[in-house]
Amino acid sequence: MPLLNKFRNIALLSKSYHMKPQINPLANCLVDLRSDTVTKPCIGMRQAMKEADVGDDVFQEDKTVLELEQKMAEMTQKDDGLFVLSGTMGNLLSILSHCGRRGAEIIVGNNSHIFTYEQANMAQFGGVQPHTVETNSDGTFSIDALKSCIRKDDFHLPTTELICLENTHGNLGGKALPLKWLDEVAEFAKYHGLPIHVDGARIFNASIASQVPVSQLLRVADSTSICLSKGLGCPVGSVIVGNHQFIKRARRLRKALGGAWRQGGILAAAGIYSLENNVAKLAKDHENARLIAKGNLIIIS
């Protein structure tokens, strides 16, 4: 299901690519490691989708969507959740929900997914400007650099409204952000009265790698977008979490962006299955990745 466990019975041939077929009949098998987004639902996930109890989610009557949102809120220890189409939509909804007026500005890492791969959607659709800060090799940035990004109260300037973090940091090899640094950023944000949004597309990977509960990693976050369609192996979807007022604003914006579901429970059921079955498998994914990096042969089942 998650990217590597999906190929649990396939031998990797990084050290023995030229072995004869009779020695290793899997010598010509291709393992697709382009991304953890290329997974396909397993039989159990497909069965859960088939049996989902659905309703109209625009009226908040889809029981399976509501269950997924509640489950993610409980796991992250936030008030509420909202099922959305993608991580990019989740980040955009979060930014626009925090930045209630055009001419706002967010502070974001210069190597982050939000800044690099989301088409400046905050500017396209919300009139929000990114102010980038230099990203360190571990996905962090200095507090002094943050200080330099805070705008003065001057009508010539945009207003600083939000700090955005990414955990794990995709462009830097999936680095998990240090908990101590997260606390430092939270202290800085509190002093300046700024909320924090975490692009937590792979936050469960960060949790497994650092052996820190997701709720602990997100204690600094006012909002988070968490992907189901990456390491957790779902075909579609992300969930954003935050307090009740934040989710209420995000739900309204989701409708404006055309992201309101009808019988979304068919997809939400896959999310529930992944949270109950695939999170624990991420530890094997990490070990398999280490084996591949070392050029070893066999994926752990």
Tab-separated table of C-alpha atoms in Angstrom:
chain	number	residue	atom	x	y	z
A	1	MET	CA	0.000	0.000	0.000
A	2	PRO	CA	2.333	2.792	0.991
A	3	LEU	CA	4.928	3.206	-1.713
A	4	LEU	CA	7.419	0.497	-0.804
A	5	ASN	CA	5.203	-1.993	1.043
A	6	LYS	CA	3.233	-2.181	-2.159
A	7	PHE	CA	6.212	-4.012	-3.653
A	8	ARG	CA	6.865	-6.178	-0.609
A	9	ASN	CA	7.436	-9.328	-2.673
A	10	ILE	CA	9.774	-7.758	-5.228
A	11	ALA	CA	13.568	-8.086	-5.000
A	12	LEU	CA	15.534	-4.916	-5.695
A	13	LEU	CA	18.460	-5.562	-7.970
A	14	SER	CA	20.612	-2.510	-7.377
A	15	LYS	CA	23.700	-4.650	-6.713
A	16	SER	CA	22.907	-7.501	-9.082
A	17	TYR	CA	21.154	-5.954	-12.043
A	18	HIS	CA	22.891	-8.272	-14.497
A	19	MET	CA	22.037	-11.503	-12.676
A	20	LYS	CA	20.699	-14.216	-15.001
A	21	PRO	CA	16.920	-14.817	-14.923
A	22	GLN	CA	17.308	-18.382	-13.691
A	23	ILE	CA	19.211	-17.046	-10.660
A	24	ASN	CA	16.709	-14.289	-9.973
A	25	PRO	CA	13.510	-14.432	-12.059
A	26	LEU	CA	12.596	-10.893	-10.964
A	27	ALA	CA	15.652	-9.337	-12.585
A	28	ASN	CA	13.584	-7.381	-15.097
A	29	CYS	CA	10.892	-6.169	-12.690
A	30	LEU	CA	10.505	-2.418	-12.539
A	31	VAL	CA	9.793	-0.737	-9.206
A	32	ASP	CA	8.289	2.734	-9.678
A	33	LEU	CA	9.941	5.018	-7.116
A	34	ARG	CA	9.144	8.356	-8.767
A	35	SER	CA	6.873	9.346	-5.906
A	36	ASP	CA	4.724	7.997	-3.096
A	37	THR	CA	1.767	9.380	-5.074
A	38	VAL	CA	1.779	6.519	-7.599
A	39	THR	CA	0.337	3.914	-5.223
A	40	LYS	CA	-2.977	2.208	-5.965
A	41	PRO	CA	-5.657	1.105	-3.474
A	42	CYS	CA	-5.243	-2.388	-2.089
A	43	ILE	CA	-8.134	-4.859	-1.878
A	44	GLY	CA	-8.968	-3.853	1.689
A	45	MET	CA	-9.097	-0.157	0.800
A	46	ARG	CA	-11.233	-0.822	-2.268
A	47	GLN	CA	-13.632	-2.865	-0.145
A	48	ALA	CA	-13.902	-0.052	2.393
A	49	MET	CA	-14.678	2.382	-0.428
A	50	LYS	CA	-17.315	0.030	-1.844
A	51	GLU	CA	-19.087	-0.299	1.499
A	52	ALA	CA	-18.911	3.375	2.536
A	53	ASP	CA	-22.015	4.907	4.097
A	54	VAL	CA	-22.448	8.091	2.066
A	55	GLY	CA	-24.590	11.218	1.948
A	56	ASP	CA	-24.369	14.775	0.655
A	57	ASP	CA	-21.308	16.343	2.264
A	58	VAL	CA	-22.283	19.883	1.213
A	59	PHE	CA	-25.103	19.448	3.744
A	60	GLN	CA	-22.601	17.724	6.076
A	61	GLU	CA	-24.649	14.535	5.840
A	62	ASP	CA	-21.967	12.131	4.651
A	63	LYS	CA	-21.229	10.001	7.706
A	64	THR	CA	-17.984	8.623	6.328
A	65	VAL	CA	-16.576	12.083	5.553
A	66	LEU	CA	-17.575	13.249	9.029
A	67	GLU	CA	-15.875	10.197	10.551
A	68	LEU	CA	-12.651	10.871	8.638
A	69	GLU	CA	-12.614	14.545	9.667
A	70	GLN	CA	-13.241	13.651	13.300
A	71	LYS	CA	-10.604	10.912	13.296
A	72	MET	CA	-7.943	13.250	11.885
A	73	ALA	CA	-8.901	15.999	14.348
A	74	GLU	CA	-8.551	13.545	17.240
A	75	MET	CA	-5.195	12.227	16.026
A	76	THR	CA	-3.812	15.765	15.724
A	77	GLN	CA	-5.608	17.052	18.844
A	78	LYS	CA	-7.298	19.870	16.938
A	79	ASP	CA	-10.913	20.979	17.175
A	80	ASP	CA	-12.109	20.048	13.722
A	81	GLY	CA	-11.143	18.806	10.269
A	82	LEU	CA	-12.154	19.347	6.647
A	83	PHE	CA	-11.764	16.815	3.830
A	84	VAL	CA	-10.405	18.489	0.674
A	85	LEU	CA	-9.330	17.459	-2.799
A	86	SER	CA	-5.547	17.803	-2.466
A	87	GLY	CA	-2.651	19.106	-0.424
A	88	THR	CA	-2.365	22.139	-2.670
A	89	MET	CA	-6.025	22.966	-2.070
A	90	GLY	CA	-5.526	22.375	1.650
A	91	ASN	CA	-2.616	24.804	1.805
A	92	LEU	CA	-4.462	27.428	-0.244
A	93	LEU	CA	-7.622	27.189	1.866
A	94	SER	CA	-5.535	27.470	5.012
A	95	ILE	CA	-3.618	30.528	3.803
A	96	LEU	CA	-6.773	32.303	2.653
A	97	SER	CA	-8.576	31.424	5.880
A	98	HIS	CA	-5.798	33.017	7.935
A	99	CYS	CA	-5.287	35.988	5.606
A	100	GLY	CA	-8.684	37.633	5.549
A	101	ARG	CA	-7.812	40.534	3.277
A	102	ARG	CA	-5.996	41.219	0.049
A	103	GLY	CA	-2.575	42.784	0.484
A	104	ALA	CA	-1.608	40.352	3.220
A	105	GLU	CA	1.772	38.619	3.258
A	106	ILE	CA	2.936	35.241	4.521
A	107	ILE	CA	6.447	34.203	5.566
A	108	VAL	CA	7.445	30.956	3.861
A	109	GLY	CA	10.643	29.047	3.142
A	110	ASN	CA	12.193	29.734	-0.248
A	111	ASN	CA	12.493	25.993	-0.941
A	112	SER	CA	9.045	25.011	0.305
A	113	HIS	CA	6.306	23.265	-1.647
A	114	ILE	CA	3.923	26.169	-1.011
A	115	PHE	CA	6.316	28.640	-2.626
A	116	THR	CA	7.825	26.416	-5.309
A	117	TYR	CA	5.105	24.109	-6.626
A	118	GLU	CA	1.711	25.690	-6.045
A	119	GLN	CA	1.622	28.229	-8.881
A	120	ALA	CA	1.576	31.261	-6.563
A	121	ASN	CA	-2.087	30.368	-6.036
A	122	MET	CA	-2.295	32.556	-2.931
A	123	ALA	CA	-1.531	35.547	-5.172
A	124	GLN	CA	-3.706	34.355	-8.054
A	125	PHE	CA	-6.825	33.825	-5.993
A	126	GLY	CA	-6.342	35.690	-2.710
A	127	GLY	CA	-4.133	38.699	-3.316
A	128	VAL	CA	-1.671	37.298	-0.769
A	129	GLN	CA	2.062	37.826	-1.259
A	130	PRO	CA	4.762	35.359	-0.162
A	131	HIS	CA	7.813	36.731	1.639
A	132	THR	CA	10.498	34.063	1.415
A	133	VAL	CA	13.117	33.245	4.004
A	134	GLU	CA	16.300	31.250	3.305
A	135	THR	CA	15.813	27.566	4.102
A	136	ASN	CA	18.593	25.671	5.872
A	137	SER	CA	19.655	22.182	4.816
A	138	ASP	CA	17.535	20.635	7.579
A	139	GLY	CA	14.344	22.437	6.539
A	140	THR	CA	14.552	25.091	9.250
A	141	PHE	CA	15.323	28.798	8.982
A	142	SER	CA	16.899	31.135	11.472
A	143	ILE	CA	14.829	33.138	13.907
A	144	ASP	CA	16.847	36.217	12.936
A	145	ALA	CA	15.784	35.665	9.328
A	146	LEU	CA	12.176	35.494	10.508
A	147	LYS	CA	12.608	38.769	12.348
A	148	SER	CA	13.793	40.460	9.177
A	149	CYS	CA	10.577	39.442	7.409
A	150	ILE	CA	8.158	41.068	9.843
A	151	ARG	CA	6.623	44.156	8.237
A	152	LYS	CA	6.382	47.438	10.107
A	153	ASP	CA	3.007	49.092	10.612
A	154	ASP	CA	3.305	51.268	7.532
A	155	PHE	CA	0.578	51.806	4.950
A	156	HIS	CA	3.184	51.519	2.169
A	157	LEU	CA	3.773	47.859	3.079
A	158	PRO	CA	1.799	44.623	3.039
A	159	THR	CA	0.789	43.213	6.410
A	160	THR	CA	2.466	40.107	7.811
A	161	GLU	CA	-0.342	37.649	8.571
A	162	LEU	CA	1.045	34.088	8.725
A	163	ILE	CA	4.131	31.865	9.050
A	164	CYS	CA	4.193	28.668	6.976
A	165	LEU	CA	6.322	25.599	7.762
A	166	GLU	CA	6.732	22.245	5.975
A	167	ASN	CA	7.124	18.947	7.837
A	168	THR	CA	8.552	16.745	6.427
A	169	HIS	CA	10.436	18.983	4.009
A	170	GLY	CA	10.032	17.428	0.578
A	171	ASN	CA	12.645	19.353	-1.386
A	172	LEU	CA	15.305	18.471	1.182
A	173	GLY	CA	14.902	14.723	1.112
A	174	GLY	CA	11.983	14.474	3.503
A	175	LYS	CA	13.692	16.046	6.520
A	176	ALA	CA	11.654	16.003	9.746
A	177	LEU	CA	11.784	19.366	11.514
A	178	PRO	CA	13.377	19.397	15.001
A	179	LEU	CA	10.854	19.729	17.819
A	180	LYS	CA	13.037	22.255	19.659
A	181	TRP	CA	13.130	24.518	16.606
A	182	LEU	CA	9.362	24.242	16.173
A	183	ASP	CA	8.947	25.487	19.734
A	184	GLU	CA	11.269	28.416	19.017
A	185	VAL	CA	9.220	29.399	15.978
A	186	ALA	CA	6.030	29.082	18.010
A	187	GLU	CA	7.419	31.403	20.689
A	188	PHE	CA	8.412	33.914	18.000
A	189	ALA	CA	4.998	33.713	16.327
A	190	LYS	CA	3.170	34.174	19.615
A	191	TYR	CA	5.230	37.257	20.427
A	192	HIS	CA	4.285	38.806	17.076
A	193	GLY	CA	0.670	37.638	17.181
A	194	LEU	CA	1.013	35.460	14.078
A	195	PRO	CA	-0.626	32.087	13.413
A	196	ILE	CA	1.387	29.139	12.054
A	197	HIS	CA	0.303	26.903	9.204
A	198	VAL	CA	2.123	23.596	8.692
A	199	ASP	CA	2.189	21.944	5.301
A	200	GLY	CA	2.104	18.493	6.839
A	201	ALA	CA	1.686	16.512	3.639
A	202	ARG	CA	3.885	13.785	5.139
A	203	ILE	CA	3.562	14.613	8.840
A	204	PHE	CA	3.015	10.937	9.699
A	205	ASN	CA	6.417	10.175	8.166
A	206	ALA	CA	7.906	12.850	10.419
A	207	SER	CA	6.170	11.309	13.412
A	208	ILE	CA	7.426	7.794	12.671
A	209	ALA	CA	10.959	8.980	11.923
A	210	SER	CA	11.269	11.130	15.049
A	211	GLN	CA	9.198	8.818	17.278
A	212	VAL	CA	7.122	11.811	18.351
A	213	PRO	CA	3.297	11.703	18.164
A	214	VAL	CA	1.724	13.744	15.374
A	215	SER	CA	-0.186	15.778	17.940
A	216	GLN	CA	3.102	16.752	19.581
A	217	LEU	CA	4.661	17.797	16.278
A	218	LEU	CA	1.585	19.915	15.555
A	219	ARG	CA	1.204	21.529	18.957
A	220	VAL	CA	2.686	24.704	17.447
A	221	ALA	CA	0.292	24.717	14.469
A	222	ASP	CA	-2.883	26.750	14.168
A	223	SER	CA	-3.661	24.809	11.001
A	224	THR	CA	-2.240	21.860	9.117
A	225	SER	CA	-2.841	20.217	5.753
A	226	ILE	CA	-2.242	16.443	5.794
A	227	CYS	CA	-2.166	14.332	2.620
A	228	LEU	CA	-3.814	10.941	2.410
A	229	SER	CA	-2.706	10.347	-1.185
A	230	LYS	CA	1.041	10.191	-0.594
A	231	GLY	CA	2.700	7.860	1.906
A	232	LEU	CA	-0.667	6.708	3.255
A	233	GLY	CA	-1.609	5.253	-0.105
A	234	CYS	CA	-5.050	6.742	-0.824
A	235	PRO	CA	-6.179	7.599	-4.356
A	236	VAL	CA	-7.376	11.135	-3.538
A	237	GLY	CA	-7.558	13.690	-0.755
A	238	SER	CA	-6.143	15.625	2.155
A	239	VAL	CA	-7.550	16.788	5.472
A	240	ILE	CA	-6.949	20.210	6.986
A	241	VAL	CA	-7.311	20.656	10.735
A	242	GLY	CA	-7.611	23.626	13.074
A	243	ASN	CA	-10.047	25.290	15.439
A	244	HIS	CA	-13.773	25.499	14.744
A	245	GLN	CA	-13.721	29.058	13.388
A	246	PHE	CA	-10.810	28.296	11.067
A	247	ILE	CA	-12.570	25.224	9.638
A	248	LYS	CA	-15.795	27.197	9.220
A	249	ARG	CA	-13.950	29.774	7.093
A	250	ALA	CA	-12.134	27.067	5.154
A	251	ARG	CA	-15.382	25.205	4.439
A	252	ARG	CA	-16.904	28.343	2.957
A	253	LEU	CA	-13.817	28.944	0.802
A	254	ARG	CA	-13.761	25.303	-0.304
A	255	LYS	CA	-17.201	25.804	-1.823
A	256	ALA	CA	-15.997	28.888	-3.716
A	257	LEU	CA	-13.103	26.902	-5.190
A	258	GLY	CA	-15.398	24.137	-6.380
A	259	GLY	CA	-14.074	21.706	-3.813
A	260	ALA	CA	-17.319	20.738	-2.089
A	261	TRP	CA	-17.997	17.003	-2.164
A	262	ARG	CA	-21.336	15.316	-2.636
A	263	GLN	CA	-21.025	11.605	-1.799
A	264	GLY	CA	-17.407	12.088	-0.814
A	265	GLY	CA	-17.543	9.209	1.630
A	266	ILE	CA	-16.441	6.803	-1.101
A	267	LEU	CA	-13.080	8.592	-1.040
A	268	ALA	CA	-13.122	9.361	2.681
A	269	ALA	CA	-13.423	5.633	3.388
A	270	ALA	CA	-10.010	5.169	1.800
A	271	GLY	CA	-8.662	7.817	4.167
A	272	ILE	CA	-10.076	6.076	7.213
A	273	TYR	CA	-8.623	2.764	6.040
A	274	SER	CA	-5.200	4.367	5.576
A	275	LEU	CA	-5.180	5.913	9.052
A	276	GLU	CA	-6.146	2.600	10.617
A	277	ASN	CA	-3.879	0.352	8.554
A	278	ASN	CA	-1.093	2.208	6.761
A	279	VAL	CA	0.381	4.642	9.259
A	280	ALA	CA	2.140	1.843	11.119
A	281	LYS	CA	3.627	0.563	7.839
A	282	LEU	CA	5.600	3.776	7.346
A	283	ALA	CA	8.357	2.436	9.603
A	284	LYS	CA	8.911	-0.379	7.080
A	285	ASP	CA	8.857	2.155	4.262
A	286	HIS	CA	11.640	4.080	5.974
A	287	GLU	CA	13.701	0.951	6.508
A	288	ASN	CA	13.192	-0.092	2.895
A	289	ALA	CA	14.335	3.337	1.750
A	290	ARG	CA	17.515	2.931	3.814
A	291	LEU	CA	18.124	-0.493	2.221
A	292	ILE	CA	17.732	0.971	-1.254
A	293	ALA	CA	20.097	3.831	-0.401
A	294	LYS	CA	22.701	1.281	0.701
A	295	GLY	CA	22.244	-0.765	-2.468
A	296	ASN	CA	20.885	-3.855	-0.693
A	297	LEU	CA	18.698	-6.366	-2.465
A	298	ILE	CA	15.529	-7.281	-0.677
A	299	ILE	CA	12.585	-5.173	0.424
A	300	ILE	CA	11.393	-5.989	3.929
A	301	SER	CA	7.874	-7.417	3.904
